[in-house]
PDB file of C-alpha atoms in Angstrom:
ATOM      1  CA  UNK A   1     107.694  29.115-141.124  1.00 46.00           C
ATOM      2  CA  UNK A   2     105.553  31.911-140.408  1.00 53.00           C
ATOM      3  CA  UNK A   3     103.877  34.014-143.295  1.00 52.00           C
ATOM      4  CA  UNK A   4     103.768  36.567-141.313  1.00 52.00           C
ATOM      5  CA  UNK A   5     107.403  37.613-141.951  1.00 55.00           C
ATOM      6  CA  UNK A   6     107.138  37.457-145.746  1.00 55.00           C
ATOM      7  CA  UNK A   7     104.346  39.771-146.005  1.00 61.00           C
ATOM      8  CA  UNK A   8     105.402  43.236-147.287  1.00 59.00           C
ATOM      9  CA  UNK A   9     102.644  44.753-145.449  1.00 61.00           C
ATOM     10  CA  UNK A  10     103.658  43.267-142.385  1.00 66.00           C
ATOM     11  CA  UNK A  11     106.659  45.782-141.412  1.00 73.00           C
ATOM     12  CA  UNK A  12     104.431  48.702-142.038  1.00 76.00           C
ATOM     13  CA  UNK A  13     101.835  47.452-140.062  1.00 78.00           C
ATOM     14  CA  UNK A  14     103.514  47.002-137.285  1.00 81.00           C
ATOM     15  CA  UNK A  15     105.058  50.378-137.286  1.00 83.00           C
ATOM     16  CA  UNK A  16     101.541  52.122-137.351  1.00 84.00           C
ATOM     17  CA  UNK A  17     100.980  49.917-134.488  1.00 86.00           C
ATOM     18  CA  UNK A  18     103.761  50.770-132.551  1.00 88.00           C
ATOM     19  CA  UNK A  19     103.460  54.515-133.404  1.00 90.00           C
ATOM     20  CA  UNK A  20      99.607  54.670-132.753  1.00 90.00           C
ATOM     21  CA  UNK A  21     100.343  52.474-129.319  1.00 89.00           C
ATOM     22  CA  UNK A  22     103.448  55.215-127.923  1.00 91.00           C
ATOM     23  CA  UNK A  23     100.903  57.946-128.978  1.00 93.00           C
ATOM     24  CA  UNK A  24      98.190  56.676-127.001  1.00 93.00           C
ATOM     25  CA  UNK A  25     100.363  56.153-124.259  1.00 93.00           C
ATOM     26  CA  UNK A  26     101.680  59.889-124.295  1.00 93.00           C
ATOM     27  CA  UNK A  27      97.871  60.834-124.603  1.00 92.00           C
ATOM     28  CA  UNK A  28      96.879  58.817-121.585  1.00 90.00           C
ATOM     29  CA  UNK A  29     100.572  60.444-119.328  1.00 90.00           C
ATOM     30  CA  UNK A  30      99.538  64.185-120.638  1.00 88.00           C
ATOM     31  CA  UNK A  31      96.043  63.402-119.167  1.00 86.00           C
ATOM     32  CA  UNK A  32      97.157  62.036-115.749  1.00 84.00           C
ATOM     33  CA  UNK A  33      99.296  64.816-115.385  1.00 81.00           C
ATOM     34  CA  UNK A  34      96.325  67.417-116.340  1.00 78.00           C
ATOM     35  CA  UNK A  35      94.354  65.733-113.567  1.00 77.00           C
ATOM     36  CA  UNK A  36      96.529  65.741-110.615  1.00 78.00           C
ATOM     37  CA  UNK A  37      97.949  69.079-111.490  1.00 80.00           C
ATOM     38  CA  UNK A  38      97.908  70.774-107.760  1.00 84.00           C
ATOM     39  CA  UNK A  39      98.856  74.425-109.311  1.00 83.00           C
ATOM     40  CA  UNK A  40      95.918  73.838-112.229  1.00 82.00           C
ATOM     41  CA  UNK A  41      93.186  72.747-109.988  1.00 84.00           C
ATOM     42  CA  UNK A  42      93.478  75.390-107.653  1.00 89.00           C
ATOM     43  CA  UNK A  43      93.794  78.198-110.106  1.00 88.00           C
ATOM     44  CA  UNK A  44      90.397  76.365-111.328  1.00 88.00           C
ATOM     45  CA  UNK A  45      88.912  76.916-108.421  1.00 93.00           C
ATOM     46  CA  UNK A  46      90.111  80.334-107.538  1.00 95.00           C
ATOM     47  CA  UNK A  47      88.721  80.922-111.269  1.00 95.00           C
ATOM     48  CA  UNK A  48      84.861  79.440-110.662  1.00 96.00           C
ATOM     49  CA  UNK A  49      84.783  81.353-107.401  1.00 95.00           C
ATOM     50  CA  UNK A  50      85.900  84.309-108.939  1.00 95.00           C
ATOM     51  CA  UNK A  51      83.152  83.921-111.808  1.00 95.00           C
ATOM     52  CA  UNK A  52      80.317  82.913-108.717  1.00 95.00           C
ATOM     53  CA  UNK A  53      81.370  86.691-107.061  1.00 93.00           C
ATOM     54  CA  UNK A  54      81.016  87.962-110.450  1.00 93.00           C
ATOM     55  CA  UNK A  55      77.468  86.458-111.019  1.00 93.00           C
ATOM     56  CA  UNK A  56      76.163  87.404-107.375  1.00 91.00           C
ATOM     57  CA  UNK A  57      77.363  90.880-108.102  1.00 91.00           C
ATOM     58  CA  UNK A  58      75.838  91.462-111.085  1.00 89.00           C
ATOM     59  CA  UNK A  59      72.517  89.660-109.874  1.00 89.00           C
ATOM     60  CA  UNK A  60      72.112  92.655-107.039  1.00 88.00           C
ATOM     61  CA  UNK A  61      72.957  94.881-109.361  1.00 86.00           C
ATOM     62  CA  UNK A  62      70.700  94.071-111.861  1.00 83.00           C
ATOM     63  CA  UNK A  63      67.782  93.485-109.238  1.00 83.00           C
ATOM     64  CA  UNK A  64      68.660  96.672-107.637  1.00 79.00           C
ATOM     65  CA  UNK A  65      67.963  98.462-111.135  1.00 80.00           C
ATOM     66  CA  UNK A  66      64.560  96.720-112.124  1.00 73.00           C
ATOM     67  CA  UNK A  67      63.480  96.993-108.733  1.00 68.00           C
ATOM     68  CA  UNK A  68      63.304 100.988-108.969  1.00 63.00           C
ATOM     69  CA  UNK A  69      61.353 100.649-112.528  1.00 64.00           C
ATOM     70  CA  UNK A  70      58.388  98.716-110.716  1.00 59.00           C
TER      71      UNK A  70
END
């Protein structure tokens, strides 16, 4: 006979373990999806060129405006 069964602990043991086990499985599927989101990772990249334009444009501009106090 297995002790196992008898232990009171036993049941609720288990149940944290099946709990934490489906929630690292829905952690690891929300992930997957966030990477090899199409619609995400081009809005990313739209975003970081968008922010590169931004940084070029202010570097002129800010060159253009020390450049007359020399």
């Amino acid at each position: 006979m297995n002790s196992a069964t008898l232990s009171p602990a036993s049941g609720r043991l288990s149940g944290w373990a099946v709990r934490g086990g489906l929630a690292l499985a829905r952690w690891g599927h929300r992930r997957a999806l966030r990477r090899t989101d199409r619609e995400r990772l081009l809005r990313r990249m739209a975003a970081r060129s968008a922010a590169e334009t931004a940084l070029a444009e202010r570097d002129v501009a800010h060159r253009a405006t020390t450049f007359g106090l020399m």
